[in-house]
Short mmCIF file of C-alpha atoms in Angstrom, two decimals:
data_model
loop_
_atom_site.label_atom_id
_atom_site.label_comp_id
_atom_site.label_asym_id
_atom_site.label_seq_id
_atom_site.Cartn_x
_atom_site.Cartn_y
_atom_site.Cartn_z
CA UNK A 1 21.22 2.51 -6.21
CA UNK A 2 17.66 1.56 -7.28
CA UNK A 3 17.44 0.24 -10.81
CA UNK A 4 14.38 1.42 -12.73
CA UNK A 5 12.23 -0.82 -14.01
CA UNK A 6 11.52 -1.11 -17.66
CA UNK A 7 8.29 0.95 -19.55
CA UNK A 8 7.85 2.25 -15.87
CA UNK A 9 5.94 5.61 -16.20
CA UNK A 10 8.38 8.85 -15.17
CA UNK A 11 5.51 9.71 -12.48
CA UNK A 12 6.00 6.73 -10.92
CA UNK A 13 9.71 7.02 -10.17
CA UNK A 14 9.18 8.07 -6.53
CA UNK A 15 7.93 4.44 -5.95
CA UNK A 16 9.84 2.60 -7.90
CA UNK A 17 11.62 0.77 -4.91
CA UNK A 18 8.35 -0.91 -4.85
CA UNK A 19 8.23 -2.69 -7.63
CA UNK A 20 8.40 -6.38 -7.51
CA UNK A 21 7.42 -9.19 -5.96
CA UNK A 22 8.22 -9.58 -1.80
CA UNK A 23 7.56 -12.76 0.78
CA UNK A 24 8.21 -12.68 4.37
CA UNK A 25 6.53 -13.18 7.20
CA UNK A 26 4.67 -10.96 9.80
CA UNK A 27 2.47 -10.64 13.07
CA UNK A 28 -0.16 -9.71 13.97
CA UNK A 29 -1.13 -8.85 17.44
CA UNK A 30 -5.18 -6.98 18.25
CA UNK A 31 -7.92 -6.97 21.04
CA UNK A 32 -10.68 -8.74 20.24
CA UNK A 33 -13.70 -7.45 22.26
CA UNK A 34 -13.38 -7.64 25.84
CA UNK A 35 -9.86 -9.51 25.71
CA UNK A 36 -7.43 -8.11 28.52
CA UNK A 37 -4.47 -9.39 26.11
CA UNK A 38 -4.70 -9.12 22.33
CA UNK A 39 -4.67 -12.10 20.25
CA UNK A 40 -1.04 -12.45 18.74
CA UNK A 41 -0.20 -15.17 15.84
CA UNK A 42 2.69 -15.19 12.93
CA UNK A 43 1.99 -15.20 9.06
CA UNK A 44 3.37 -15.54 6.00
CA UNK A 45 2.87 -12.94 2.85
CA UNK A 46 3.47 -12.81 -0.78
CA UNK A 47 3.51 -9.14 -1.93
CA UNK A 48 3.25 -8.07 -5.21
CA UNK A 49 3.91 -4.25 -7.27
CA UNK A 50 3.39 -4.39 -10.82
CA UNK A 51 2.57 -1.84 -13.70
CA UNK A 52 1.47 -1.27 -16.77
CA UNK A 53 3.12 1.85 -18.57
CA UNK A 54 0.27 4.37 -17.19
CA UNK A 55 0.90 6.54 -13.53
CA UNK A 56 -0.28 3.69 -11.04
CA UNK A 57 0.90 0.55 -9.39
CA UNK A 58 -0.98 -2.54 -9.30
CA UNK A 59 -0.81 -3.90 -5.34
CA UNK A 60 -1.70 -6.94 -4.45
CA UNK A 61 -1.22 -8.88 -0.97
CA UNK A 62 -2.26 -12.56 0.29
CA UNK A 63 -1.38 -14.09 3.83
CA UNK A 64 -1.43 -17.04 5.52
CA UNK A 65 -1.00 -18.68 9.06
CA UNK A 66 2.33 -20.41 9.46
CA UNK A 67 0.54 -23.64 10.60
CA UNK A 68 0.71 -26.80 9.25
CA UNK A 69 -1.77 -26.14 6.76
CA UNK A 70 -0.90 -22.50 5.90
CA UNK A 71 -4.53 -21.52 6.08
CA UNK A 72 -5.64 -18.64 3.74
CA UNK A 73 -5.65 -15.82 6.16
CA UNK A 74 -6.41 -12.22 4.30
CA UNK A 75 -5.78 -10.86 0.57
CA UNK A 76 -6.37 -7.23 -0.23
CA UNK A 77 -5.86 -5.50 -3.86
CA UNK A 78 -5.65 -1.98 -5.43
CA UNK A 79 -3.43 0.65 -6.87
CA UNK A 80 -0.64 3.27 -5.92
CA UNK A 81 -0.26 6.54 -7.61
CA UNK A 82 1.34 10.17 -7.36
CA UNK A 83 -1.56 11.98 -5.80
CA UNK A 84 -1.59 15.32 -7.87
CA UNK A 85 -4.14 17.29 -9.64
CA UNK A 86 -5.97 16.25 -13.12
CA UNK A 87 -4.68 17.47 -16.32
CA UNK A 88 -6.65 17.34 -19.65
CA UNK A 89 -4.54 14.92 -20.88
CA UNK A 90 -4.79 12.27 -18.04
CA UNK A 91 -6.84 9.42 -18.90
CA UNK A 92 -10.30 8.85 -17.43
CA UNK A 93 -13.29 9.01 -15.92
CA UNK A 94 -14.14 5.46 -17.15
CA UNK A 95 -12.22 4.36 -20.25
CA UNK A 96 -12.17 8.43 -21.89
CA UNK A 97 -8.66 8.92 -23.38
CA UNK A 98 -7.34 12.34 -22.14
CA UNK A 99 -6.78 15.10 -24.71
CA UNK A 100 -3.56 16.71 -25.17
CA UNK A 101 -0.14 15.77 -24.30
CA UNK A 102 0.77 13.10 -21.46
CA UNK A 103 1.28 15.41 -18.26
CA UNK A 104 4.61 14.87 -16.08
CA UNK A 105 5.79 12.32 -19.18
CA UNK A 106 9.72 13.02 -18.37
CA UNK A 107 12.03 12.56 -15.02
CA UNK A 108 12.31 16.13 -14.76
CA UNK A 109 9.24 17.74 -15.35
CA UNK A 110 7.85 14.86 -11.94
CA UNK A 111 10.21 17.45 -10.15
CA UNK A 112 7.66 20.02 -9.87
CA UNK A 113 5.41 17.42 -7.81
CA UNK A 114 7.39 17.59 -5.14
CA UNK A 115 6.46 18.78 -1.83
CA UNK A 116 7.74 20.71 0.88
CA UNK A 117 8.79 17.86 2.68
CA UNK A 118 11.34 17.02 -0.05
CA UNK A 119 8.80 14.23 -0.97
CA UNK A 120 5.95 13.36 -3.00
CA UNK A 121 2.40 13.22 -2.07
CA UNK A 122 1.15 9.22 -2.53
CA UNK A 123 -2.41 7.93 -2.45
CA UNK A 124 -3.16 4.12 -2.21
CA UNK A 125 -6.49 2.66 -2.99
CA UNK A 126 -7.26 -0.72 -1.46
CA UNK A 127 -9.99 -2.87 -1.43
CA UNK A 128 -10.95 -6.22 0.67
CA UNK A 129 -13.06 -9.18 -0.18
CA UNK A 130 -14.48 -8.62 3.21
CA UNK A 131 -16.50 -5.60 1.97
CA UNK A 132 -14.38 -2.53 3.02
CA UNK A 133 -12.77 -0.21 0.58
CA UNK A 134 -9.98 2.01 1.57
CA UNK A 135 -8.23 5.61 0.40
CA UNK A 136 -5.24 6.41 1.93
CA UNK A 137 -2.82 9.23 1.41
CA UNK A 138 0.61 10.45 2.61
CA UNK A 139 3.64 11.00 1.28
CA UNK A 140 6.67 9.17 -0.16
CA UNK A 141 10.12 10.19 0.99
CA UNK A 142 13.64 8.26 0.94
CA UNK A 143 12.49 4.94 0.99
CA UNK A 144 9.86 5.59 3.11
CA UNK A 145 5.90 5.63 2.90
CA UNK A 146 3.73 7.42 5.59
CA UNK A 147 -0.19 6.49 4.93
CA UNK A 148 -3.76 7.39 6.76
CA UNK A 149 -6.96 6.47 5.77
CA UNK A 150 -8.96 9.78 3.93
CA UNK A 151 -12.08 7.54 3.05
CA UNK A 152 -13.24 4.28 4.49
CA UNK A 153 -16.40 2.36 2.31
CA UNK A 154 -17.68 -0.66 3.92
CA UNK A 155 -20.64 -2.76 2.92
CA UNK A 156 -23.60 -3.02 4.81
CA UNK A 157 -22.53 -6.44 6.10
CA UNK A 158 -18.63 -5.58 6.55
CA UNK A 159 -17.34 -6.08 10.28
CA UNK A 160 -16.69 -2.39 12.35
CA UNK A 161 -13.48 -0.87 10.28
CA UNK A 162 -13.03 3.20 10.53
CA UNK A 163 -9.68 4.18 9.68
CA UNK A 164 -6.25 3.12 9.71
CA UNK A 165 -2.60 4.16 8.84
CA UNK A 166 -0.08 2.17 7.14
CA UNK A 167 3.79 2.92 7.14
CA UNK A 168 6.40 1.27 4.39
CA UNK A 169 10.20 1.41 4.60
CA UNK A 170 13.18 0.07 2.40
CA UNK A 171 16.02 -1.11 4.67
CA UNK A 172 18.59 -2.80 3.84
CA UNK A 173 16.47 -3.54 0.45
CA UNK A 174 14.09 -5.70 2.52
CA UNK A 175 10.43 -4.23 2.82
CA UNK A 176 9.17 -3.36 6.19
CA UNK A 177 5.63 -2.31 7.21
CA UNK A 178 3.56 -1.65 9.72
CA UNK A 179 -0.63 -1.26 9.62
CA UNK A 180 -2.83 -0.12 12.79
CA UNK A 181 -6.25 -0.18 12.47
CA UNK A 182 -9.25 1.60 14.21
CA UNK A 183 -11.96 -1.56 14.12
CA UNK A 184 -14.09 -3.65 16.46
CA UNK A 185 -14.78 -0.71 18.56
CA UNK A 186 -11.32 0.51 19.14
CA UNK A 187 -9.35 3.48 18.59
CA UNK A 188 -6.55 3.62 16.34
CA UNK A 189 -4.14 0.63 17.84
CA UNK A 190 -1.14 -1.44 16.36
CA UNK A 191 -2.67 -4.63 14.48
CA UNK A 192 0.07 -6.07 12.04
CA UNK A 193 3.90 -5.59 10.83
CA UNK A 194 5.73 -7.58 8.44
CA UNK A 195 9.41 -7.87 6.80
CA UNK A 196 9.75 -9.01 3.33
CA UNK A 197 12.66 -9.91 0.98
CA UNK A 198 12.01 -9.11 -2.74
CA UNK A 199 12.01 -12.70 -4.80
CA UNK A 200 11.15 -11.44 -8.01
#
C-alpha cells in the first residue's frame, strides 16, 4: 500500500510512489567512437522527488564513480507532471495565476485523466549542466514509467545527444531504471541502469 504524502496535489497521485529521496548504485555501459567494446564502469546515485502543493514533481539526480575518490560524475534536474490539456484555471505562462477554480483538485475527478491503457499520460522535463534540455513523455501505469524523448534542446557547444528513452519501475519498493540514449553518433543503444532504495 503506498502512503500519500502530505499537501501532495490530487493530480499527482499517479506518481506518488516517487516521492522521496533514493541512493543506490548503477552502471553504465556505451561505445565511445570507434570502440569494438563499450566502456562499462559502476556508480553511485542520490535521487531525489519532492513537491510543492502545485501538479509537478521536483527531480533531481547526482552520480558519482565508486572510486576512491567518488568523483562527481553527472547531475541532471527538472520536473514531472500529469501531461493533460490547459485549463483556465492552471497557473502560468510565467508567474500569471490561473482564473477560475483549480482543475482536477480532488482524487476522483484525476479519474477522468486516465487513458486507455488503464494509465496516465506523464511528461518529464530535464535539463543538464552540459547544455542539453530534454522533454519526455509516456505513460505511468502500476508502478511503472515508460518515457521517450518528444524534444531534445542542446546548446551550440553541447556534445551529439538526439533522443533517448527512460523506463522506471517500483519492485519490491526499491526504484529501478533504465536510460538508453541515441548520442555520439549512435542509434538508440542501452547506456545506464540503476537500483535504488528510498532513504528518506
Amino acid at each position: 500500500m503506498i502512503e500519500l504524502p502530505e499537501g501532495l496535489a490530487p493530480e499527482l497521485v499517479p506518481l506518488s510512489w516517487l516521492v522521496g529521496v533514493w541512493e543506490g548504485t548503477g552502471v553504465v555501459e556505451y561505445p565511445v567512437g570507434d570502440e569494438e567494446t563499450p566502456r562499462k564502469y559502476e556508480f553511485g546515485q542520490r535521487v531525489s522527488f519532492s513537491h510543492d502543493g502545485l501538479p509537478y514533481l521536483n527531480y533531481s539526480s547526482t552520480t558519482w564513480l565508486l572510486d576512491d575518490e567518488h568523483t562527481p560524475l553527472a547531475a541532471e534536474m527538472g520536473y514531472w507532471r500529469i501531461d493533460r490539456p490547459s485549463e483556465p484555471g492552471d497557473r502560468g505562462p510565467a508567474m500569471l495565476l490561473g482564473e477560475g477554480p483549480t482543475p482536477f483538485s480532488t482524487v476522483e475527478s484525476v479519474e477522468a485523466l486516465r487513458n486507455t491503457t488503464d494509465g496516465f499520460d506523464v511528461e518529464a522535463a530535464i535539463i543538464h549542466p552540459t547544455g542539453v534540455n530534454e522533454l519526455y513523455v509516456g505513460r505511468v501505469r502500476k508502478g511503472r514509467i515508460d518515457l521517450a524523448t518528444d524534444a531534445v534542446m542542446r546548446s551550440p557547444n553541447a556534445k551529439d545527444y538526439s533522443a533517448a528513452t527512460r523506463l522506471y519501475g517500483l519492485v519490491e519498493g526499491k526504484l529501478f531504471w533504465a536510460w538508453d540514449i541515441a548520442a555520439l553518433g549512435k542509434e538508440l543503444t542501452s547506456h545506464a541502469s540503476g537500483q535504488l532504495a528510498k532513504v528518506d
